[in-house]
PDB file of N, CA and C in Angstrom:
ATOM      1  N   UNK P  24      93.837  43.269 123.757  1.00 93.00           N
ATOM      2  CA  UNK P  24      95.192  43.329 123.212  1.00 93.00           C
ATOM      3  C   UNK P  24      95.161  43.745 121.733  1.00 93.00           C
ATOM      4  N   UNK P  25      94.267  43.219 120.899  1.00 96.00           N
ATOM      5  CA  UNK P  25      94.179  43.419 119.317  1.00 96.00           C
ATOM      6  C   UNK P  25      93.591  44.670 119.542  1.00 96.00           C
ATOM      7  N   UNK P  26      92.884  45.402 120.276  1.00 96.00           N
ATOM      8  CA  UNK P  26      92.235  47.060 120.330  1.00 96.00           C
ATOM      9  C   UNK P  26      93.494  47.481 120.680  1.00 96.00           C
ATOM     10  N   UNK P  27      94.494  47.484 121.609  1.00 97.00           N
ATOM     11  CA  UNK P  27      95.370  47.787 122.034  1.00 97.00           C
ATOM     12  C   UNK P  27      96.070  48.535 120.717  1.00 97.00           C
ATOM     13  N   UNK P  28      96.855  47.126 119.996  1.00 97.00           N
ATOM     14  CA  UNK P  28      97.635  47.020 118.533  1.00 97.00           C
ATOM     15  C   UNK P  28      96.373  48.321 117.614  1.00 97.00           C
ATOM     16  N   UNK P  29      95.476  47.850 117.662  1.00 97.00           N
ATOM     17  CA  UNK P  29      94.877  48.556 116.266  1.00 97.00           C
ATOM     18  C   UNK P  29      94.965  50.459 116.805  1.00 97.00           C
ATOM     19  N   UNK P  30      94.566  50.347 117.738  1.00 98.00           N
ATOM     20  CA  UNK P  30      95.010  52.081 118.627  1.00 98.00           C
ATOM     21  C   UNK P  30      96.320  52.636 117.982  1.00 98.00           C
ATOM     22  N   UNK P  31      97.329  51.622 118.602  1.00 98.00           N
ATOM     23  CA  UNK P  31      98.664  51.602 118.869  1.00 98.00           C
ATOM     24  C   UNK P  31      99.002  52.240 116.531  1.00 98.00           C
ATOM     25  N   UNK P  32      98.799  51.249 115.846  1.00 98.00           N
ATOM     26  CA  UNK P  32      98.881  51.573 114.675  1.00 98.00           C
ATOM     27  C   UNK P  32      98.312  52.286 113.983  1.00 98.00           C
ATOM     28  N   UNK P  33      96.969  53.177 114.486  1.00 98.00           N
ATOM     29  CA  UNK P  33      96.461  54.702 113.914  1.00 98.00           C
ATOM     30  C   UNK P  33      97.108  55.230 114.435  1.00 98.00           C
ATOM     31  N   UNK P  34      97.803  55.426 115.606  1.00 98.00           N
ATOM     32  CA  UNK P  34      98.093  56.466 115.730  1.00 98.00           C
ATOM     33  C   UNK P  34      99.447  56.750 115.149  1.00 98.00           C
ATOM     34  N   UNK P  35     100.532  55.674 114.926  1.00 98.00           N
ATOM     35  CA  UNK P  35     101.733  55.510 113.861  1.00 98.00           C
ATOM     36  C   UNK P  35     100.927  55.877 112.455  1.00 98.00           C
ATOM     37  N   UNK P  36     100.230  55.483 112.245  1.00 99.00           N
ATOM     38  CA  UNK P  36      99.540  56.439 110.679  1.00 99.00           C
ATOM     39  C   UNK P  36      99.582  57.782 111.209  1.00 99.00           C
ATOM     40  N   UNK P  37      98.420  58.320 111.671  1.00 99.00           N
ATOM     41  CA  UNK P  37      98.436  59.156 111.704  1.00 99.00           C
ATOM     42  C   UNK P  37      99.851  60.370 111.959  1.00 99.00           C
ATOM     43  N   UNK P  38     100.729  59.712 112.644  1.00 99.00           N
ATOM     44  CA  UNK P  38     102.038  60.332 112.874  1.00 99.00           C
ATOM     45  C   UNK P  38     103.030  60.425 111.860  1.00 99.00           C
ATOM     46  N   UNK P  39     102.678  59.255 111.048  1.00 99.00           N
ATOM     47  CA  UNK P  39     103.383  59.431 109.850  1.00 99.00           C
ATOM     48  C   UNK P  39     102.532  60.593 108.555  1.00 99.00           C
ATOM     49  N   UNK P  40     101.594  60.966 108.647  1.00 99.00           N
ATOM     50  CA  UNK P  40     100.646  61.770 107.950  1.00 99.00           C
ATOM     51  C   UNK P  40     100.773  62.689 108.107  1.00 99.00           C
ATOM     52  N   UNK P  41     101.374  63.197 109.752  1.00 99.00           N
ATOM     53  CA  UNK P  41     101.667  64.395 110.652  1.00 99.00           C
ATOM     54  C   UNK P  41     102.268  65.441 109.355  1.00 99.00           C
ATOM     55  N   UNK P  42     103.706  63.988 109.426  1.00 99.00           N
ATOM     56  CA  UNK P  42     105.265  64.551 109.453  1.00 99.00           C
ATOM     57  C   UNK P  42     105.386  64.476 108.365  1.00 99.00           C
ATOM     58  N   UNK P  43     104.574  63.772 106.984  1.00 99.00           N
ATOM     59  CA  UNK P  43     104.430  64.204 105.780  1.00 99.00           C
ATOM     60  C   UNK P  43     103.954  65.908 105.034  1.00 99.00           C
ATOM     61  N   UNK P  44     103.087  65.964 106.035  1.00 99.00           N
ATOM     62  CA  UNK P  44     102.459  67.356 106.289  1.00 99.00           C
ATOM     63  C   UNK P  44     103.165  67.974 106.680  1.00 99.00           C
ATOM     64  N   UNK P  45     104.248  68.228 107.457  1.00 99.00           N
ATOM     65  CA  UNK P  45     104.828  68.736 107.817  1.00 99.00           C
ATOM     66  C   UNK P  45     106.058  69.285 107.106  1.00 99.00           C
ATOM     67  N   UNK P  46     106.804  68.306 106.240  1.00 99.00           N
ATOM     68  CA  UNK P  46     107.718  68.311 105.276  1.00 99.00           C
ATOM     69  C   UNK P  46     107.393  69.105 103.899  1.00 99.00           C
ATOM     70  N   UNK P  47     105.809  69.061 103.651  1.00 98.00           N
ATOM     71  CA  UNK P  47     105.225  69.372 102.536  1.00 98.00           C
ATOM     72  C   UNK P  47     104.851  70.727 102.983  1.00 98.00           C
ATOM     73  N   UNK P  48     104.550  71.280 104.037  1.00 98.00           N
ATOM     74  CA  UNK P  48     104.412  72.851 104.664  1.00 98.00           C
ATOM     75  C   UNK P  48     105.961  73.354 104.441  1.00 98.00           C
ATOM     76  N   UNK P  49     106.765  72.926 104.692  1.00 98.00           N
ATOM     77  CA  UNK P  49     108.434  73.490 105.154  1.00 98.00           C
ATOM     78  C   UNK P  49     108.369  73.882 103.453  1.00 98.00           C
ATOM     79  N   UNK P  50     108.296  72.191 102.440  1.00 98.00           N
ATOM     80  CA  UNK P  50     108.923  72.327 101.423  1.00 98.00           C
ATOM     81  C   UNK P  50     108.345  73.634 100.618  1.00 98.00           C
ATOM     82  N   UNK P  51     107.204  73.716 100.629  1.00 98.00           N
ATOM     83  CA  UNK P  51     106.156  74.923 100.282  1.00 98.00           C
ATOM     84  C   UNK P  51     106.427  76.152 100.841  1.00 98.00           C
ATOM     85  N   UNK P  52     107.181  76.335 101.743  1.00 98.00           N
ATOM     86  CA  UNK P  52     107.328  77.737 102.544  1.00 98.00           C
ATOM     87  C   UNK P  52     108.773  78.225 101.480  1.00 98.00           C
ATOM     88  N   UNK P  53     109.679  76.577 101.349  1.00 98.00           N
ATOM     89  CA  UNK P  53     110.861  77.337 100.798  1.00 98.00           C
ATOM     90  C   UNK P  53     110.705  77.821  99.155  1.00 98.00           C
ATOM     91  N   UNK P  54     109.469  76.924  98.707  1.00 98.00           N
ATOM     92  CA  UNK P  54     109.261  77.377  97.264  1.00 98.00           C
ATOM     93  C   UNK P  54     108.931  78.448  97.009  1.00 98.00           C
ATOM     94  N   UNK P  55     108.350  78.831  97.656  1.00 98.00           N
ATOM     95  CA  UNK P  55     107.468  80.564  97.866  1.00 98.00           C
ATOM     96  C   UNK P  55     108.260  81.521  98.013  1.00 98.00           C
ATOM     97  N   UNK P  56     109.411  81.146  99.080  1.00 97.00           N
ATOM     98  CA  UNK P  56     109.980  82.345  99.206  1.00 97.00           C
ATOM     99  C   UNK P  56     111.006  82.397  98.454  1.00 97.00           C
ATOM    100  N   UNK P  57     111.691  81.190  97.798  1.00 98.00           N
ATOM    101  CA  UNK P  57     112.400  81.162  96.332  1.00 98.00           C
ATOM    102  C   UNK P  57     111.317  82.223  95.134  1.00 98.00           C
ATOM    103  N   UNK P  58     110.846  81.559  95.055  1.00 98.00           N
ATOM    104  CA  UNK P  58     109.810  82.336  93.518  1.00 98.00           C
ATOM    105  C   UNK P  58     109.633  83.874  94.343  1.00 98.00           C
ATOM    106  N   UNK P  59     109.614  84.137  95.519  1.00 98.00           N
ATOM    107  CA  UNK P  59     109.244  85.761  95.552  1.00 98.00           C
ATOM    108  C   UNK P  59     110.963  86.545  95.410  1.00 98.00           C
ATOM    109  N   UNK P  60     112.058  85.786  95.593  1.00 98.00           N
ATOM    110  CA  UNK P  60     113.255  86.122  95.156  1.00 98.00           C
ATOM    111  C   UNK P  60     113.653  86.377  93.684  1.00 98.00           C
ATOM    112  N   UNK P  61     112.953  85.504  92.903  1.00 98.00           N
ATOM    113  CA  UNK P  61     113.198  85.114  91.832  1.00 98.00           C
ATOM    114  C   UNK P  61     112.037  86.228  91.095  1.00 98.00           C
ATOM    115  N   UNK P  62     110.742  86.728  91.587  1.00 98.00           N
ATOM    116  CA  UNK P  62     109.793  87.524  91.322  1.00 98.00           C
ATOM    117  C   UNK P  62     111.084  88.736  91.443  1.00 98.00           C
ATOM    118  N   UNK P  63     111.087  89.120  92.549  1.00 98.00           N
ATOM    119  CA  UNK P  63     111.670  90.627  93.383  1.00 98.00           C
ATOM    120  C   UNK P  63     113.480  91.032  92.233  1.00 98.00           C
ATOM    121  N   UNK P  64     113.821  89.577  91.663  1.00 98.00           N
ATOM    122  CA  UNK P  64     114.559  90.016  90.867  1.00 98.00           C
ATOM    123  C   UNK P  64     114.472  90.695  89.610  1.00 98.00           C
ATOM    124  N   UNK P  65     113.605  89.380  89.204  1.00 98.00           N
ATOM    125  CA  UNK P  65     112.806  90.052  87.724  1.00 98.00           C
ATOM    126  C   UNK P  65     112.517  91.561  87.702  1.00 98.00           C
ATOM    127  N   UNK P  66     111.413  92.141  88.675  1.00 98.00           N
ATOM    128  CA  UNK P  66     111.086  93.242  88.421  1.00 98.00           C
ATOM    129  C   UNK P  66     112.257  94.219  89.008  1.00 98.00           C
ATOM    130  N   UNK P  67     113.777  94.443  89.427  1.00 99.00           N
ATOM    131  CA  UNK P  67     114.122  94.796  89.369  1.00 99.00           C
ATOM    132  C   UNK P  67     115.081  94.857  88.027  1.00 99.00           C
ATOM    133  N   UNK P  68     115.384  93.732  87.159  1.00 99.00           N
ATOM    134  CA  UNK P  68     115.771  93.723  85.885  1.00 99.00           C
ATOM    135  C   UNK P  68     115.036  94.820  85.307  1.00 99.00           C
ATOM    136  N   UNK P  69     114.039  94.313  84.942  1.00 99.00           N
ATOM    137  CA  UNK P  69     112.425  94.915  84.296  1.00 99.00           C
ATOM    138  C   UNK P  69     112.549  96.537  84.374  1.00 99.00           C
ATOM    139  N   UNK P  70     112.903  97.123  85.582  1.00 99.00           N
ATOM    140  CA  UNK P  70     113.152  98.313  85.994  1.00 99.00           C
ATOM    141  C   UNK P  70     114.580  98.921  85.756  1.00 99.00           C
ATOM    142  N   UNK P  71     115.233  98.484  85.673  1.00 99.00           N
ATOM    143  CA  UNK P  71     116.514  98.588  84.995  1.00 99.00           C
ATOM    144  C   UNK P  71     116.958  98.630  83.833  1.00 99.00           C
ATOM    145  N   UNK P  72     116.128  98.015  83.201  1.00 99.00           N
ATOM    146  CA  UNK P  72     116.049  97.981  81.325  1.00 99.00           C
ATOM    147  C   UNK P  72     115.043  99.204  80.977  1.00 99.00           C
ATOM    148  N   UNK P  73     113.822  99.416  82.121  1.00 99.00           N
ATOM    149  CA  UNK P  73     112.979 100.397  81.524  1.00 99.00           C
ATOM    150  C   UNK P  73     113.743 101.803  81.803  1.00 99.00           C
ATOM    151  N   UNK P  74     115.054 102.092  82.866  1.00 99.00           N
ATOM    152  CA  UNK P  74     115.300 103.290  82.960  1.00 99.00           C
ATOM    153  C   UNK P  74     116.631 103.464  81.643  1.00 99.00           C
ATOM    154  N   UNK P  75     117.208 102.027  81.329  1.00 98.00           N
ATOM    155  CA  UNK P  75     117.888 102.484  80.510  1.00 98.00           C
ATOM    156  C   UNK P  75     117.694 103.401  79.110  1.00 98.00           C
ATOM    157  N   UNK P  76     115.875 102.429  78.697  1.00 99.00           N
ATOM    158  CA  UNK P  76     115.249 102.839  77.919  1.00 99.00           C
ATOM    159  C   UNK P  76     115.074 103.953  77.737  1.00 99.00           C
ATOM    160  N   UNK P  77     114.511 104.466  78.995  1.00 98.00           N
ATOM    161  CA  UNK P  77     114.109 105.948  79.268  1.00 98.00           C
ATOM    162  C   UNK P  77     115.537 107.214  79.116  1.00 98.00           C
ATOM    163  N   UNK P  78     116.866 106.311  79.185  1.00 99.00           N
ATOM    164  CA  UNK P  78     117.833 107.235  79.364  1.00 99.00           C
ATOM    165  C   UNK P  78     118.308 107.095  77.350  1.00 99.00           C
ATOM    166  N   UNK P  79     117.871 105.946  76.574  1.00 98.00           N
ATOM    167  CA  UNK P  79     118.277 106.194  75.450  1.00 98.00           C
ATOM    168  C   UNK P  79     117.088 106.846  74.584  1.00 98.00           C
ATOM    169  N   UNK P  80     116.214 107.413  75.271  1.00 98.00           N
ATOM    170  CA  UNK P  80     114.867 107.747  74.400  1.00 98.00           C
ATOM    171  C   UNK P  80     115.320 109.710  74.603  1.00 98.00           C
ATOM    172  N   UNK P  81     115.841 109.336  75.918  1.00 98.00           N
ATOM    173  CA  UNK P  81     116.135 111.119  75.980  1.00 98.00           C
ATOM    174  C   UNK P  81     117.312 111.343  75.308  1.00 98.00           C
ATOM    175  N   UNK P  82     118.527 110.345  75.160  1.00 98.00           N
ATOM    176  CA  UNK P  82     119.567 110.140  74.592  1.00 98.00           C
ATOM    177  C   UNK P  82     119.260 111.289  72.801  1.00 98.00           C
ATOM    178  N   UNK P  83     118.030 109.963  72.208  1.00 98.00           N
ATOM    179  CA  UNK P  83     117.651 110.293  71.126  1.00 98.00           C
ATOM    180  C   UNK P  83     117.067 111.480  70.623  1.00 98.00           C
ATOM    181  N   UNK P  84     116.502 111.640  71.941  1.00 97.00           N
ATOM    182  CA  UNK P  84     115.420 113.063  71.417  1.00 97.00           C
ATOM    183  C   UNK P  84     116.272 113.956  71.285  1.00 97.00           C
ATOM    184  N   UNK P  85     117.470 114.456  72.382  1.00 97.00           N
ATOM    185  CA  UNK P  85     118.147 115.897  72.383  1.00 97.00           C
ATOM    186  C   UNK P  85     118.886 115.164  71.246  1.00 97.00           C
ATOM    187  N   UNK P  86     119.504 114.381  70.627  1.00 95.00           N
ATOM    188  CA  UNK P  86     120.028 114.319  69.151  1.00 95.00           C
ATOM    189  C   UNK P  86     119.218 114.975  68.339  1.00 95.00           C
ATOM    190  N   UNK P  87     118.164 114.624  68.186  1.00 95.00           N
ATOM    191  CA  UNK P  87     116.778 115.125  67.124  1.00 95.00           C
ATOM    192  C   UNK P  87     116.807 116.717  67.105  1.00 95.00           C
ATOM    193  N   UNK P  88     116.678 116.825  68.531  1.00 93.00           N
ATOM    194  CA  UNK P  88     116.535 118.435  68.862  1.00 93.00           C
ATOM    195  C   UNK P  88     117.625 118.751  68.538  1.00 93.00           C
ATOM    196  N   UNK P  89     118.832 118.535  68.424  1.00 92.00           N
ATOM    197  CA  UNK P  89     119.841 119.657  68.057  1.00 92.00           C
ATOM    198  C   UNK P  89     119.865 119.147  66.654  1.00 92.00           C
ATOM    199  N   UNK P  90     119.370 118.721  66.090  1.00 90.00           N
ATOM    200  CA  UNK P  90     119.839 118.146  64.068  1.00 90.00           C
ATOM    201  C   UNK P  90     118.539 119.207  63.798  1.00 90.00           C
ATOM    202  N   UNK P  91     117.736 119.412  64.447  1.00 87.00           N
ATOM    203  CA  UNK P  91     116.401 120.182  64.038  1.00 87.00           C
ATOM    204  C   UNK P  91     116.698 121.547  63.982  1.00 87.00           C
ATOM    205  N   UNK P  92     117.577 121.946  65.302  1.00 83.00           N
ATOM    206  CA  UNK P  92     117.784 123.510  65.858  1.00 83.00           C
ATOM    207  C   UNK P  92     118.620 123.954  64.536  1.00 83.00           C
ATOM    208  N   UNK P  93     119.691 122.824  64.564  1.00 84.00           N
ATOM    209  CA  UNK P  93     120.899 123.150  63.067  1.00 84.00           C
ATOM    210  C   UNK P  93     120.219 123.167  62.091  1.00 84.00           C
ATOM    211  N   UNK P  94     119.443 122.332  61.406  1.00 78.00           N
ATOM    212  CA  UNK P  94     118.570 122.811  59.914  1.00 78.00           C
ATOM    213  C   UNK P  94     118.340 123.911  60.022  1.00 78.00           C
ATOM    214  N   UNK P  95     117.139 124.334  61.155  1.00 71.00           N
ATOM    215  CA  UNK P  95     116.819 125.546  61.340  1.00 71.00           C
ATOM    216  C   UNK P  95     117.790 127.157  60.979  1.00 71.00           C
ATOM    217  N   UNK P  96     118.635 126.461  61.375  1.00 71.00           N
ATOM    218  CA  UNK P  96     119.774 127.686  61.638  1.00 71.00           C
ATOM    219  C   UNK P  96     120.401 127.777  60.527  1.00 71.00           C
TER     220      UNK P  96
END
C-alpha cells in the first residue's frame, strides 16, 4: 500500500514537472515570435530611414550640382 502511495506521488511530480515544461515551452515560443516581430520591425524602420537618407543625399548632391554648373556659367 505505502509502494502503492509512493508510485502514485512520482508520478503527480512528475506530471506536475510535465506541465511546468510545458507552459515554459508555449511561454518561450510566444517570446520568440514576439522579439522576431519586434526584430522584422526594426529592420524595416532601419530601411526606411536608410532610403530616406539615400533620397536626401541625392536631394543634396543635384543642389551642389546645379550651384556648381551656375558658378561655372
Amino acid at each position: 500500500d505505502r509502494e502503492l502511495e509512493r508510485v502514485r506521488l512520482q508520478q503527480q511530480a512528475r506530471d506536475a514537472v510535465q506541465v511546468k515544461k510545458d507552459e515554459l515551452k508555449l511561454r518561450f515560443a510566444a517570446e520568440k515570435g514576439k522579439f522576431a516581430k519586434e526584430k522584422e520591425s526594426l529592420l524595416c524602420e532601419i530601411q526606411r530611414g536608410l532610403e530616406d537618407l539615400r533620397i536626401e543625399i541625392a536631394k543634396h548632391n543635384e543642389t551642389r550640382r546645379q550651384r556648381a554648373r551656375t558658378i561655372v556659367e
